[in-house]
């Protein structure tokens, strides 16, 4: 369900049943001449719209204003909007604090942008991960009182983890494609992988008439097809069903 459409009663159902509360996290970035600048975020959003037909899910309004970087191209007249990691931290921490106050304990961020080496992290996901940790610490201090970890009631803190009680698992992050999906499909920037995904998920953001042969990173996009995109979508859905289960 889309969070903005949910009534309080539906929100309570989602909280009580620990439905994943998912934040599509992304950027606005130049993807050569033939793709919409929201590609990385749109891919997450549109895949989640498919997933919600198959499982109970809260989909938060997507966050498009991540740290895109200007590595691909300068922004002038091309469309990249880069908001640096430092600026994202305060926003993200406040967002997570708010979601914890509402009652969500199974919050997930899903990101595609620069996520090929996800464990090491990149500015957008690192800013949100750090903010999540800080929001959880502050929430626990407020909710349980300072010294909560040192008190006798916490003696079984690590045993509680085994039963899923680890508060630091309340907010988790996942790449849209893990290593297995990347291996079986493709990971690129505006190449055959991303272009095919958009053809399958969001054809209104593809204009092959504007395709620019001169961009090395996008050259493989001429082989893109909706059918190949659907293959990628199927792999991504399998991966997400596993991590969100
Ligand atoms: Zn991309």
Short mmCIF file of C-alpha atoms and ligand atoms in Angstrom, two decimals:
data_model
loop_
_atom_site.label_atom_id
_atom_site.label_comp_id
_atom_site.label_asym_id
_atom_site.label_seq_id
_atom_site.Cartn_x
_atom_site.Cartn_y
_atom_site.Cartn_z
CA UNK A 1 0.00 0.00 0.00
CA UNK A 2 1.13 3.56 -0.65
CA UNK A 3 1.73 5.21 2.71
CA UNK A 4 0.17 8.51 1.66
CA UNK A 5 -3.10 6.71 0.89
CA UNK A 6 -3.28 4.67 4.09
CA UNK A 7 -5.74 5.41 6.85
CA UNK A 8 -4.59 5.18 10.48
CA UNK A 9 -6.38 1.86 10.84
CA UNK A 10 -4.43 0.43 7.89
CA UNK A 11 -1.22 1.86 9.33
CA UNK A 12 -1.90 0.09 12.64
CA UNK A 13 -2.47 -3.19 10.76
CA UNK A 14 0.87 -2.74 8.97
CA UNK A 15 2.69 -2.01 12.26
CA UNK A 16 1.11 -4.92 14.14
CA UNK A 17 1.95 -7.37 11.36
CA UNK A 18 5.47 -6.01 10.82
CA UNK A 19 4.86 -5.35 7.13
CA UNK A 20 8.06 -4.04 5.55
CA UNK A 21 7.84 -0.25 5.35
CA UNK A 22 9.93 0.51 2.30
CA UNK A 23 11.61 3.75 1.26
CA UNK A 24 12.59 3.92 -2.43
CA UNK A 25 15.84 5.83 -2.24
CA UNK A 26 17.50 7.42 -5.24
CA UNK A 27 18.74 10.37 -7.22
CA UNK A 28 18.09 12.52 -10.25
CA UNK A 29 21.03 11.94 -12.56
CA UNK A 30 21.96 12.31 -16.21
CA UNK A 31 21.50 8.92 -17.90
CA UNK A 32 22.75 9.92 -21.31
CA UNK A 33 20.27 11.41 -23.79
CA UNK A 34 17.77 8.57 -24.06
CA UNK A 35 16.66 7.96 -20.44
CA UNK A 36 14.76 9.99 -17.89
CA UNK A 37 16.91 11.46 -15.11
CA UNK A 38 14.90 9.67 -12.42
CA UNK A 39 15.86 6.21 -13.72
CA UNK A 40 17.57 4.91 -10.56
CA UNK A 41 14.65 5.87 -8.33
CA UNK A 42 11.92 4.98 -10.84
CA UNK A 43 13.33 1.47 -11.15
CA UNK A 44 12.99 0.94 -7.39
CA UNK A 45 9.55 2.52 -7.26
CA UNK A 46 8.09 0.60 -10.20
CA UNK A 47 9.49 -2.73 -9.03
CA UNK A 48 7.88 -2.13 -5.62
CA UNK A 49 4.56 -1.41 -7.32
CA UNK A 50 4.78 -4.88 -8.86
CA UNK A 51 5.90 -6.47 -5.59
CA UNK A 52 2.97 -5.04 -3.67
CA UNK A 53 0.65 -7.22 -5.77
CA UNK A 54 2.40 -10.25 -4.29
CA UNK A 55 3.10 -9.30 -0.67
CA UNK A 56 1.97 -6.98 2.12
CA UNK A 57 4.08 -3.87 1.89
CA UNK A 58 4.03 -0.22 2.87
CA UNK A 59 5.63 1.91 0.15
CA UNK A 60 6.75 5.32 1.39
CA UNK A 61 6.80 8.26 -1.02
CA UNK A 62 10.12 7.91 -2.86
CA UNK A 63 13.11 10.11 -2.03
CA UNK A 64 14.69 11.37 -5.25
CA UNK A 65 17.15 13.95 -3.91
CA UNK A 66 20.22 11.86 -3.09
CA UNK A 67 23.89 12.47 -3.79
CA UNK A 68 23.96 11.81 -7.53
CA UNK A 69 27.51 13.19 -8.03
CA UNK A 70 28.65 14.92 -11.18
CA UNK A 71 30.88 12.02 -12.20
CA UNK A 72 28.89 11.25 -15.34
CA UNK A 73 28.39 14.80 -16.65
CA UNK A 74 28.14 18.40 -15.45
CA UNK A 75 24.55 19.24 -14.55
CA UNK A 76 24.02 22.31 -16.73
CA UNK A 77 21.17 21.64 -19.16
CA UNK A 78 21.53 17.89 -18.52
CA UNK A 79 19.46 17.51 -15.40
CA UNK A 80 21.56 15.99 -12.59
CA UNK A 81 20.57 17.34 -9.16
CA UNK A 82 23.29 16.53 -6.60
CA UNK A 83 22.49 16.99 -2.91
CA UNK A 84 25.64 16.16 -0.91
CA UNK A 85 25.67 13.45 1.77
CA UNK A 86 26.14 15.96 4.62
CA UNK A 87 22.87 17.64 3.70
CA UNK A 88 21.03 14.32 3.57
CA UNK A 89 22.00 13.16 7.06
CA UNK A 90 19.84 15.57 9.07
CA UNK A 91 16.83 14.96 6.86
CA UNK A 92 17.19 11.18 6.95
CA UNK A 93 17.64 11.08 10.72
CA UNK A 94 14.47 13.13 11.22
CA UNK A 95 12.57 10.94 8.77
CA UNK A 96 13.58 7.72 10.53
CA UNK A 97 12.88 9.22 13.96
CA UNK A 98 9.40 10.06 12.71
CA UNK A 99 8.76 6.58 11.32
CA UNK A 100 9.93 4.96 14.58
CA UNK A 101 7.57 7.24 16.52
CA UNK A 102 4.68 6.12 14.30
CA UNK A 103 5.57 2.58 15.31
CA UNK A 104 7.32 0.96 12.35
CA UNK A 105 9.99 -1.59 13.34
CA UNK A 106 10.62 -3.12 9.94
CA UNK A 107 11.81 -0.17 7.85
CA UNK A 108 13.79 -0.82 4.66
CA UNK A 109 15.59 1.46 2.27
CA UNK A 110 16.07 0.19 -1.28
CA UNK A 111 18.54 1.87 -3.58
CA UNK A 112 19.85 1.27 -7.08
CA UNK A 113 22.16 4.27 -7.62
CA UNK A 114 25.90 3.39 -7.26
CA UNK A 115 24.96 0.18 -5.48
CA UNK A 116 27.27 -2.30 -7.25
CA UNK A 117 29.57 -2.54 -4.18
CA UNK A 118 26.87 -2.10 -1.61
CA UNK A 119 28.73 -3.28 1.49
CA UNK A 120 31.38 -0.57 1.14
CA UNK A 121 28.70 2.04 0.54
CA UNK A 122 28.39 5.28 -1.41
CA UNK A 123 27.43 8.77 -0.19
CA UNK A 124 23.62 8.43 -0.45
CA UNK A 125 23.26 5.03 1.21
CA UNK A 126 26.01 5.79 3.77
CA UNK A 127 24.25 9.01 4.79
CA UNK A 128 20.94 7.17 5.25
CA UNK A 129 22.56 4.21 7.05
CA UNK A 130 24.40 6.48 9.49
CA UNK A 131 21.23 8.51 10.04
CA UNK A 132 19.28 5.31 10.75
CA UNK A 133 21.76 4.24 13.44
CA UNK A 134 21.63 7.66 15.07
CA UNK A 135 17.83 7.76 14.97
CA UNK A 136 17.63 4.32 16.63
CA UNK A 137 20.08 5.28 19.42
CA UNK A 138 18.12 8.45 20.16
CA UNK A 139 14.81 6.61 20.02
CA UNK A 140 16.05 3.97 22.49
CA UNK A 141 17.42 6.58 24.92
CA UNK A 142 14.08 8.36 24.85
CA UNK A 143 11.88 5.26 24.89
CA UNK A 144 13.81 3.10 27.39
CA UNK A 145 15.76 5.82 29.21
CA UNK A 146 19.52 6.41 29.13
CA UNK A 147 21.47 3.46 30.46
CA UNK A 148 18.96 1.04 28.90
CA UNK A 149 21.68 -1.29 27.66
CA UNK A 150 23.48 -1.49 31.02
CA UNK A 151 20.42 -2.30 33.13
CA UNK A 152 19.76 -5.88 34.38
CA UNK A 153 16.75 -6.26 32.02
CA UNK A 154 19.20 -6.12 29.13
CA UNK A 155 21.21 -9.11 30.36
CA UNK A 156 19.63 -11.22 27.61
CA UNK A 157 20.21 -8.51 24.98
CA UNK A 158 22.05 -10.89 22.65
CA UNK A 159 19.57 -13.72 23.14
CA UNK A 160 16.80 -11.30 22.18
CA UNK A 161 18.66 -10.72 18.91
CA UNK A 162 18.32 -14.38 18.05
CA UNK A 163 14.54 -13.92 18.30
CA UNK A 164 14.60 -10.89 16.02
CA UNK A 165 14.66 -8.35 18.85
CA UNK A 166 17.76 -6.45 17.71
CA UNK A 167 16.70 -2.78 17.59
CA UNK A 168 19.40 -2.06 15.02
CA UNK A 169 17.56 -4.30 12.60
CA UNK A 170 14.55 -1.99 12.71
CA UNK A 171 15.98 -0.06 9.73
CA UNK A 172 17.84 -1.94 7.02
CA UNK A 173 19.08 -1.17 3.53
CA UNK A 174 19.25 -3.29 0.42
CA UNK A 175 20.51 -2.74 -3.11
CA UNK A 176 17.85 -3.20 -5.80
CA UNK A 177 20.14 -5.81 -7.34
CA UNK A 178 22.43 -8.01 -5.27
CA UNK A 179 25.54 -9.72 -6.67
CA UNK A 180 23.54 -12.71 -7.91
CA UNK A 181 21.09 -10.52 -9.86
CA UNK A 182 23.94 -8.46 -11.32
CA UNK A 183 25.70 -11.64 -12.45
CA UNK A 184 22.58 -13.05 -14.10
CA UNK A 185 21.44 -9.74 -15.60
CA UNK A 186 23.54 -6.58 -16.08
CA UNK A 187 24.72 -3.59 -14.10
CA UNK A 188 25.51 -0.44 -16.02
CA UNK A 189 24.71 3.23 -16.31
CA UNK A 190 22.20 3.92 -19.07
CA UNK A 191 23.44 0.82 -20.93
CA UNK A 192 21.53 -2.29 -21.94
CA UNK A 193 20.62 -3.17 -18.35
CA UNK A 194 19.14 0.10 -17.19
CA UNK A 195 17.57 0.89 -20.54
CA UNK A 196 15.89 -2.52 -20.73
CA UNK A 197 14.62 -2.13 -17.15
CA UNK A 198 13.06 1.21 -18.04
CA UNK A 199 11.53 -0.22 -21.24
CA UNK A 200 9.85 -2.87 -19.07
CA UNK A 201 8.93 -0.77 -16.04
CA UNK A 202 8.56 2.77 -17.30
CA UNK A 203 8.56 3.10 -21.10
CA UNK A 204 7.49 6.75 -20.82
CA UNK A 205 11.04 7.50 -19.55
CA UNK A 206 12.76 6.08 -22.65
CA UNK A 207 13.37 7.91 -25.93
CA UNK A 208 15.61 5.84 -28.20
CA UNK A 209 15.21 8.54 -30.84
CA UNK A 210 17.52 10.69 -28.70
CA UNK A 211 20.12 7.94 -28.28
CA UNK A 212 23.69 9.30 -28.26
CA UNK A 213 26.27 6.93 -29.80
CA UNK A 214 29.20 8.92 -28.44
CA UNK A 215 28.69 8.12 -24.73
CA UNK A 216 30.83 5.00 -24.03
CA UNK A 217 28.81 3.96 -20.98
CA UNK A 218 25.50 3.96 -22.85
CA UNK A 219 26.64 2.30 -26.08
CA UNK A 220 25.15 -1.11 -25.22
CA UNK A 221 21.71 0.53 -24.84
CA UNK A 222 21.04 -0.04 -28.55
CA UNK A 223 20.64 -3.76 -27.73
CA UNK A 224 18.06 -3.03 -25.01
CA UNK A 225 14.63 -4.67 -25.21
CA UNK A 226 11.57 -4.77 -22.95
CA UNK A 227 11.87 -8.57 -22.82
CA UNK A 228 15.41 -8.39 -21.43
CA UNK A 229 14.14 -5.82 -18.95
CA UNK A 230 11.41 -8.21 -17.82
CA UNK A 231 14.07 -10.84 -17.15
CA UNK A 232 15.84 -8.37 -14.89
CA UNK A 233 12.59 -7.44 -13.16
CA UNK A 234 11.85 -11.12 -12.44
CA UNK A 235 15.30 -11.61 -10.89
CA UNK A 236 14.95 -8.42 -8.83
CA UNK A 237 11.52 -9.50 -7.56
CA UNK A 238 12.93 -12.85 -6.43
CA UNK A 239 15.75 -11.08 -4.59
CA UNK A 240 13.43 -8.59 -2.92
CA UNK A 241 10.94 -11.26 -1.87
CA UNK A 242 13.82 -13.02 -0.15
CA UNK A 243 15.24 -10.00 1.70
CA UNK A 244 11.85 -8.56 2.67
CA UNK A 245 10.32 -11.87 3.81
ZN1 LIG B 1 21.30 4.54 -13.18
#
